[in-house]
mmCIF file of C-alpha atoms in Angstrom:
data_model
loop_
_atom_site.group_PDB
_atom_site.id
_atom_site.type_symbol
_atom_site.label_atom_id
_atom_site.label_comp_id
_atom_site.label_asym_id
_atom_site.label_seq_id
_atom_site.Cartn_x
_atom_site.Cartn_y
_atom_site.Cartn_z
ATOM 1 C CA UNK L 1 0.000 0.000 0.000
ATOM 2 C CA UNK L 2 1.074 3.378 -1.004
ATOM 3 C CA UNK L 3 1.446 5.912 2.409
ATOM 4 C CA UNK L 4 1.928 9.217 0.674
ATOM 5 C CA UNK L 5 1.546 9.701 -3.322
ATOM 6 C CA UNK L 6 2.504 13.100 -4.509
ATOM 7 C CA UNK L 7 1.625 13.835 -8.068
ATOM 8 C CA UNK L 8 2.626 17.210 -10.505
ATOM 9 C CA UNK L 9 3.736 18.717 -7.261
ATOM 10 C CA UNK L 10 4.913 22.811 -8.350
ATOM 11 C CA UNK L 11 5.945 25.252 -5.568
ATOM 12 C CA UNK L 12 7.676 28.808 -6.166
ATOM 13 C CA UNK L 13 8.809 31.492 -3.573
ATOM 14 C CA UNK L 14 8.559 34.599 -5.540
ATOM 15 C CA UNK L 15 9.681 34.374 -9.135
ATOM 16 C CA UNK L 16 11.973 31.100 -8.302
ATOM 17 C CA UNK L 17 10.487 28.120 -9.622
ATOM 18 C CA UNK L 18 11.774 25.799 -6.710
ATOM 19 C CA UNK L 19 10.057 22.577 -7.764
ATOM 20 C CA UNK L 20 8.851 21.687 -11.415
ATOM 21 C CA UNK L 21 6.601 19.184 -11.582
ATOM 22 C CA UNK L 22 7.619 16.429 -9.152
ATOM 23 C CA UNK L 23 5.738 13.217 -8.678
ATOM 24 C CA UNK L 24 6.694 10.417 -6.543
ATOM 25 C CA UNK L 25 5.263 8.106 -4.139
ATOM 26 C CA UNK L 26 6.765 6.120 -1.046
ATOM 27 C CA UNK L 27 5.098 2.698 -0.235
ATOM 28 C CA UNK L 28 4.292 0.865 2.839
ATOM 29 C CA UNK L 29 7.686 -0.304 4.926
ATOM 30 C CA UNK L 30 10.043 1.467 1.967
ATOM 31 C CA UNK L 31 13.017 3.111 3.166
ATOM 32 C CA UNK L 32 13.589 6.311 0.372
ATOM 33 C CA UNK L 33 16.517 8.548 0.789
ATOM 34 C CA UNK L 34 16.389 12.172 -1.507
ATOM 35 C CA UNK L 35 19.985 12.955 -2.120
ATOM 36 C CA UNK L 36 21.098 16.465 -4.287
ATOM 37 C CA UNK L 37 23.089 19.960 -4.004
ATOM 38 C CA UNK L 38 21.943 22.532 -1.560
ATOM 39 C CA UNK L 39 18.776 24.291 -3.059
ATOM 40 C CA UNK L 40 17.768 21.352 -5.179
ATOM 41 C CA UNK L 41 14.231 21.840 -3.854
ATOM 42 C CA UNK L 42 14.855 18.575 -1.288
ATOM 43 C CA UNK L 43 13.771 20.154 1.878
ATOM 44 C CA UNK L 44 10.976 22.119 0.140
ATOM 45 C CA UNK L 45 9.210 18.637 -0.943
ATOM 46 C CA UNK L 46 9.631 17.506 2.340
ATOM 47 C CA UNK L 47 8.044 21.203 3.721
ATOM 48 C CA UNK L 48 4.917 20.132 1.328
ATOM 49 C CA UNK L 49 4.689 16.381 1.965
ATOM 50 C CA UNK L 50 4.282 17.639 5.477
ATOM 51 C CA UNK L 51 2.009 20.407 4.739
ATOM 52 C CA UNK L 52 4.816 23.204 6.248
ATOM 53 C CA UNK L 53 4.697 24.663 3.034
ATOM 54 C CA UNK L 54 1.732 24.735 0.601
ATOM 55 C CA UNK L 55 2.046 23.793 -2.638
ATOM 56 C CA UNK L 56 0.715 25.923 -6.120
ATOM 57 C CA UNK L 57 -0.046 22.578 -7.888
ATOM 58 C CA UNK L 58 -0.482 19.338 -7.591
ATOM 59 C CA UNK L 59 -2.118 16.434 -5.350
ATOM 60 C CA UNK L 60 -0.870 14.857 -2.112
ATOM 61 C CA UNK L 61 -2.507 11.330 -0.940
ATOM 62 C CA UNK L 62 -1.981 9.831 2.174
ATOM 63 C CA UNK L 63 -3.365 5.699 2.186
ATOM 64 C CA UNK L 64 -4.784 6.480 -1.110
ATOM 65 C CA UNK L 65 -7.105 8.653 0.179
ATOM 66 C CA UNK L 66 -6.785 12.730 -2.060
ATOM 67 C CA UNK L 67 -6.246 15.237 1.085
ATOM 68 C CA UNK L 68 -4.746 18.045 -1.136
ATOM 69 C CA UNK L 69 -6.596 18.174 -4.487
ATOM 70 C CA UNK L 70 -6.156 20.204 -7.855
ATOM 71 C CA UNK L 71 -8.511 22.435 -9.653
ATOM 72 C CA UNK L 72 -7.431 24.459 -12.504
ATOM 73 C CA UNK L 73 -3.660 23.706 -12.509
ATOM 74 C CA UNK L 74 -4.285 24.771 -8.528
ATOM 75 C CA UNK L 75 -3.420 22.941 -4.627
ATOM 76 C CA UNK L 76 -7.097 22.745 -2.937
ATOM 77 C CA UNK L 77 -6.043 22.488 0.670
ATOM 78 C CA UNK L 78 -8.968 20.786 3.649
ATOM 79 C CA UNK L 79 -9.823 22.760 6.410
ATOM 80 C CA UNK L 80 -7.157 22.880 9.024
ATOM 81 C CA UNK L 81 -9.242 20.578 11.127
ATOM 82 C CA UNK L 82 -8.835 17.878 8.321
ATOM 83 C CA UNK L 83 -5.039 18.498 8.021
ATOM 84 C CA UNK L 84 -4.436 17.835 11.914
ATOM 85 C CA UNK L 85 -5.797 14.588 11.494
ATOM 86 C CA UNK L 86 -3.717 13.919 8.501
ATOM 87 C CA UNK L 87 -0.489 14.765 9.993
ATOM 88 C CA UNK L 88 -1.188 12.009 12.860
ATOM 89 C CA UNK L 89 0.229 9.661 9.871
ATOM 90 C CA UNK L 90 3.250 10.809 9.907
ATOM 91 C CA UNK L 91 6.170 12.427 11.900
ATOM 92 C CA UNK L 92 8.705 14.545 11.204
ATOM 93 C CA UNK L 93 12.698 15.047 12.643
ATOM 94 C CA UNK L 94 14.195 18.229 11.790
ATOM 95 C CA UNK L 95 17.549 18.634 10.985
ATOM 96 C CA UNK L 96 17.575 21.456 14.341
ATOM 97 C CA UNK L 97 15.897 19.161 16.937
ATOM 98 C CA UNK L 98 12.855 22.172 17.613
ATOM 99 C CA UNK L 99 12.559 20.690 20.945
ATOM 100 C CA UNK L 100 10.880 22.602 23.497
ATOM 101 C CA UNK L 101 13.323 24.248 25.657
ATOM 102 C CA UNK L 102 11.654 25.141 28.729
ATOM 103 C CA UNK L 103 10.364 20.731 28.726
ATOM 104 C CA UNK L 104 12.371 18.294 30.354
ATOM 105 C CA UNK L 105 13.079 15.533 28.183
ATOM 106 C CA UNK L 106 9.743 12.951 29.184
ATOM 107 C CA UNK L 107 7.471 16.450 28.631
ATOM 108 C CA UNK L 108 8.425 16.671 25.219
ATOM 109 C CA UNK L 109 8.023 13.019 24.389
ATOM 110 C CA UNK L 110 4.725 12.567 25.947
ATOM 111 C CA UNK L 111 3.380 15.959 25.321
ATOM 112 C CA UNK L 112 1.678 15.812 21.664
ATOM 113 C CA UNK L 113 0.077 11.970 22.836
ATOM 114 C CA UNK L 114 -1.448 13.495 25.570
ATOM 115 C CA UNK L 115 -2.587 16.456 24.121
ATOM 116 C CA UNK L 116 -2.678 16.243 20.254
ATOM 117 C CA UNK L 117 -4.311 12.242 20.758
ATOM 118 C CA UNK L 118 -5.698 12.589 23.910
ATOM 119 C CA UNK L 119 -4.622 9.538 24.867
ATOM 120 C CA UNK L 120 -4.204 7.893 28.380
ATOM 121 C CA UNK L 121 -1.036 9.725 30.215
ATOM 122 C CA UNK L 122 0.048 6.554 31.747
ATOM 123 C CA UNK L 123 -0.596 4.263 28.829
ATOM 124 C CA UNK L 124 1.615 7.012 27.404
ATOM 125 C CA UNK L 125 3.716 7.796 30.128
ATOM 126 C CA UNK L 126 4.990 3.608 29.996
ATOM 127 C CA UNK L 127 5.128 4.003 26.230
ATOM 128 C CA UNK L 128 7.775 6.965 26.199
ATOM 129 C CA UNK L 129 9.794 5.273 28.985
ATOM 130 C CA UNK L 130 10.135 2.047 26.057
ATOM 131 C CA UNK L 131 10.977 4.636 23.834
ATOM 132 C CA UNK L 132 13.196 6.617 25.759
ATOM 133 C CA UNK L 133 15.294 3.077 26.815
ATOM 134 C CA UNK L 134 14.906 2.573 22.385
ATOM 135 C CA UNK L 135 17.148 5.492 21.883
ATOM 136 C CA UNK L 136 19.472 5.227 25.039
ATOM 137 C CA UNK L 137 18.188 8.056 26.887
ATOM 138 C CA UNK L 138 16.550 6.053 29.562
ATOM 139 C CA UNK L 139 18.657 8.269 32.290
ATOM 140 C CA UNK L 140 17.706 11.370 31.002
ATOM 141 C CA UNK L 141 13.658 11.691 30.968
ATOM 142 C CA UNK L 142 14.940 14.449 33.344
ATOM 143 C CA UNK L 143 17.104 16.322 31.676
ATOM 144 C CA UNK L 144 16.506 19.701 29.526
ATOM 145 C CA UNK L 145 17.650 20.238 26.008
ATOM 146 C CA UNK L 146 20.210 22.553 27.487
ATOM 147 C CA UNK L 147 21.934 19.452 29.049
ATOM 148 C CA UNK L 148 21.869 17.243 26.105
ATOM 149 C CA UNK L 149 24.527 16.947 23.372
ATOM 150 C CA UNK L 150 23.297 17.628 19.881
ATOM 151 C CA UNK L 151 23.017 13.978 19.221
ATOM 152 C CA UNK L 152 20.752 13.437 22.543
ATOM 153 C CA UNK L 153 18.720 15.974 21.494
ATOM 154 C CA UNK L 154 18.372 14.441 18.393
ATOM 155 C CA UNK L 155 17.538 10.914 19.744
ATOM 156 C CA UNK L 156 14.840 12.977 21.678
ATOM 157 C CA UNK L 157 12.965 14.400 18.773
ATOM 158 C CA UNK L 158 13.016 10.989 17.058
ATOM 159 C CA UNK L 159 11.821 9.500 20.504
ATOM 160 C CA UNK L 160 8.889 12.368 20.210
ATOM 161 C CA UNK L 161 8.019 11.729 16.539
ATOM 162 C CA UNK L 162 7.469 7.843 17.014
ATOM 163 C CA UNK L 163 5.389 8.283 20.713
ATOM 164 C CA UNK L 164 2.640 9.636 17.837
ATOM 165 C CA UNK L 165 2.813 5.782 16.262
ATOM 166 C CA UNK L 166 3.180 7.438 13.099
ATOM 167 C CA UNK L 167 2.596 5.374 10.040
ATOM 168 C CA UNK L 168 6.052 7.031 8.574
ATOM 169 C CA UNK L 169 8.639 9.245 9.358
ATOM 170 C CA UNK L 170 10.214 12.016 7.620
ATOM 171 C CA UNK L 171 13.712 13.153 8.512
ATOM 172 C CA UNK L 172 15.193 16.274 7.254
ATOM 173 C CA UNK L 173 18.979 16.411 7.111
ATOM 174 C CA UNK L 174 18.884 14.931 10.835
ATOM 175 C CA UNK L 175 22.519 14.878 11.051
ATOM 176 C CA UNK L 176 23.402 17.962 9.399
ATOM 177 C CA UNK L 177 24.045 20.162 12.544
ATOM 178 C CA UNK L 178 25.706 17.263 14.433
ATOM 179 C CA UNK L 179 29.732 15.911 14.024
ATOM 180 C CA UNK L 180 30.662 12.944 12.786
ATOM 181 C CA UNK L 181 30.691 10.899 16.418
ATOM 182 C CA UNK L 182 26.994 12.477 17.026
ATOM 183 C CA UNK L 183 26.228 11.399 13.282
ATOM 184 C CA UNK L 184 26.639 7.615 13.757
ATOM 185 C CA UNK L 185 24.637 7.797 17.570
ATOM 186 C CA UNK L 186 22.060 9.246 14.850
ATOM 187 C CA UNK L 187 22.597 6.703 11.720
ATOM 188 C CA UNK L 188 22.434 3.533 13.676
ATOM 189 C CA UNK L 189 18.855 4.439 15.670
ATOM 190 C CA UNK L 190 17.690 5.363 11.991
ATOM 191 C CA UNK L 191 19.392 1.656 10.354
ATOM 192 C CA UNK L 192 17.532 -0.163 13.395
ATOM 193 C CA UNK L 193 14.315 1.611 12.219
ATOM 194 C CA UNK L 194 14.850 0.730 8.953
ATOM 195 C CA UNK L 195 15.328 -3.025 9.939
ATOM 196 C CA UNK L 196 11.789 -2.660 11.838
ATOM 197 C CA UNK L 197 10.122 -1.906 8.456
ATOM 198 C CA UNK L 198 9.492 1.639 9.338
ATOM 199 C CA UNK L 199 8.182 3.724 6.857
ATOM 200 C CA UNK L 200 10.922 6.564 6.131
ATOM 201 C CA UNK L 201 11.521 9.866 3.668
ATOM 202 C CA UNK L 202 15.067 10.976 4.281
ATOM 203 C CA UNK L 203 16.540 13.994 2.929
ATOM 204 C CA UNK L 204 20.416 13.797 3.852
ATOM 205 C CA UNK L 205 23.893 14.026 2.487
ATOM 206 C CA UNK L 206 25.301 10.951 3.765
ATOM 207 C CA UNK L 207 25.570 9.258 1.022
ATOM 208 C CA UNK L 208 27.062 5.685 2.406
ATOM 209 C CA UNK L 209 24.367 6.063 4.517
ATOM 210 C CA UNK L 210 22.098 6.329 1.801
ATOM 211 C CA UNK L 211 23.613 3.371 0.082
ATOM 212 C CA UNK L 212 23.069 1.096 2.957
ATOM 213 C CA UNK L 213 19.356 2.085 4.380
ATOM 214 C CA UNK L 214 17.944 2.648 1.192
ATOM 215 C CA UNK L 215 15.300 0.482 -0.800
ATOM 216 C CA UNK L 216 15.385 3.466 -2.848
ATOM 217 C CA UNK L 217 17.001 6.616 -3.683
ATOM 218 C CA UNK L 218 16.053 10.105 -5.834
ATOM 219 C CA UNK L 219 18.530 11.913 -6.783
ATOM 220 C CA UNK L 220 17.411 15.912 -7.339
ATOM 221 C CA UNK L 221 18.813 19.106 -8.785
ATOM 222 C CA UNK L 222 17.244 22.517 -9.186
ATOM 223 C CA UNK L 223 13.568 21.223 -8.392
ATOM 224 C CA UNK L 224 13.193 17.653 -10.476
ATOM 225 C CA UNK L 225 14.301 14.319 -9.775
ATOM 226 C CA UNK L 226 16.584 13.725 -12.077
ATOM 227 C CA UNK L 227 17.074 9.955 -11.317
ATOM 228 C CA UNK L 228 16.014 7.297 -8.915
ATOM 229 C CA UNK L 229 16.255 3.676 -8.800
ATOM 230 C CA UNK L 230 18.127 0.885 -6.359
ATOM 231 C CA UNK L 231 21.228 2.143 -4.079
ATOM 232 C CA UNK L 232 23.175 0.133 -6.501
ATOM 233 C CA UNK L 233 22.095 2.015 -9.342
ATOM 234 C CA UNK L 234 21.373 5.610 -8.375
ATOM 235 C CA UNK L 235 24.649 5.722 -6.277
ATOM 236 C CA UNK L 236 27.030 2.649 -7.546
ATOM 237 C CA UNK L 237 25.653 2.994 -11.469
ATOM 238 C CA UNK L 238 24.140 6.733 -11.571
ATOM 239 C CA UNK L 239 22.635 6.971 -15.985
ATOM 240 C CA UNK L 240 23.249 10.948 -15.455
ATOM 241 C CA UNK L 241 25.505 13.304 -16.250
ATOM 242 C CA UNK L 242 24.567 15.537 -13.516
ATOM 243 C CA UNK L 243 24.139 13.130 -10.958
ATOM 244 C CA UNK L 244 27.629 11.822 -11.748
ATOM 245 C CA UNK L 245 29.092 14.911 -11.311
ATOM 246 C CA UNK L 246 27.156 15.752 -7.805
ATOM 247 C CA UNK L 247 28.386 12.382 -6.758
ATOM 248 C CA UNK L 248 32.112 12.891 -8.166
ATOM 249 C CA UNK L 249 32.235 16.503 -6.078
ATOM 250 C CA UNK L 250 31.876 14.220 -2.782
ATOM 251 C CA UNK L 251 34.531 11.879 -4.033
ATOM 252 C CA UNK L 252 32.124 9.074 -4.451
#
């Protein structure tokens, strides 16, 4: 079963076309990592999949079922009301944490449950706790973001966007603000995810990474996928010039 299908998607900020006409669609338990150059228009599909960002054209489904529609060439967006329920399918890790600083760690895990699902705070509160032992924080429900390394901060907002039980996640460079010892704390929680069959969209430069997660990559530059296919393909094999060359620059 598809989870989110994105069809003719077009988005500009001002004049600048930023993406042209993108469709692609991510299937149940697929693993698909979006790879490019800065300003390829990565992050802004990810902005719209997620409904940060509203799109000028095109159609988003989420379990084959139309949320955004298209009249005239146009995005019809639901009522707000409608959208909030969408977004319970999926959750979202930002690339700068956007934990809430003035929450101790447990408060931002089990807020959005509690309030967002109104669901039972101890069924909840037992739930984070599995989480929070999941990403090797179980010492720090405690803690404030202040206290935490980068990468334990990071854990934490992946810890927050699975206590939704999301049907996918979408990660945005997560590792982009973090070094390289932070980066693999990161990687391997996001691998064992991956081995669970969980549902993931991730925009990042780490292109082994990439390679090894990936049931599929997309490759995109200045706002269209320019290729997409297998790891071994996309990244071993790449068909395109300018995909060669992005991957040459990194020495690949």
């Amino acid at each position: 079963m598809s989870i989110i299908t994105m069809t003719h998607v077009k988005k500009s900020f001002s004049d600048k076309e930023v993406l042209k006409d993108i469709s692609f669609s991510v299937n149940e338990g697929e693993v698909v990592s979006i790879i490019g150059p800065s300003g390829s228009g990565k992050s802004t599909l990810l902005r719209c999949a997620t409904f940060l960002e509203r799109m000028d054209g095109g159609t988003i489904s989420y379990l084959d079922e139309e949320v955004v529609k298209e009249h005239d060439g146009v995005s019809i967006y639901p009522t707000q009301k409608e959208l909030r329920q969408v977004c319970n399918h999926f959750g979202l890790v930002f690339q700068n944490f956007n934990l809430f600083p003035h929450y101790s760690v447990l408060k931002n895990v089990m807020d959005a449950p509690i309030s967002i699902q109104k669901r039972d705070e101890k069924e909840v509160y037992e739930e984070v706790k599995q989480l929070l032992d999941k990403v090797g924080l179980a010492d720090k429900e405690n803690a404030y973001p202040c206290e935490l390394s980068g990468g334990q901060q990071q854990r934490v907002a992946i810890a927050r966007a699975l206590a939704m039980k999301p049907k996918m996640l979408y990660f945005d460079e997560p590792t982009s603000a973090l070094d390289p010892e932070l980066t693999a704390e990161i990687l391997k929680i996001m691998k064992e995810l991956a081995s669970e069959n969980m549902t993931m969209v991730i925009v990042t430069h780490e292109i082994d990474f990439a390679k090894a997660v990936s049931d599929r990559v997309i490759f995109m530059d200045e706002g269209v996928i320019v290729e997409e296919g297998a790891p071994a393909d996309v990244i071993d094999n790449p068909k395109n010039t300018r995909t060669k060359e992005f991957l040459n620059k990194l020495n690949y």
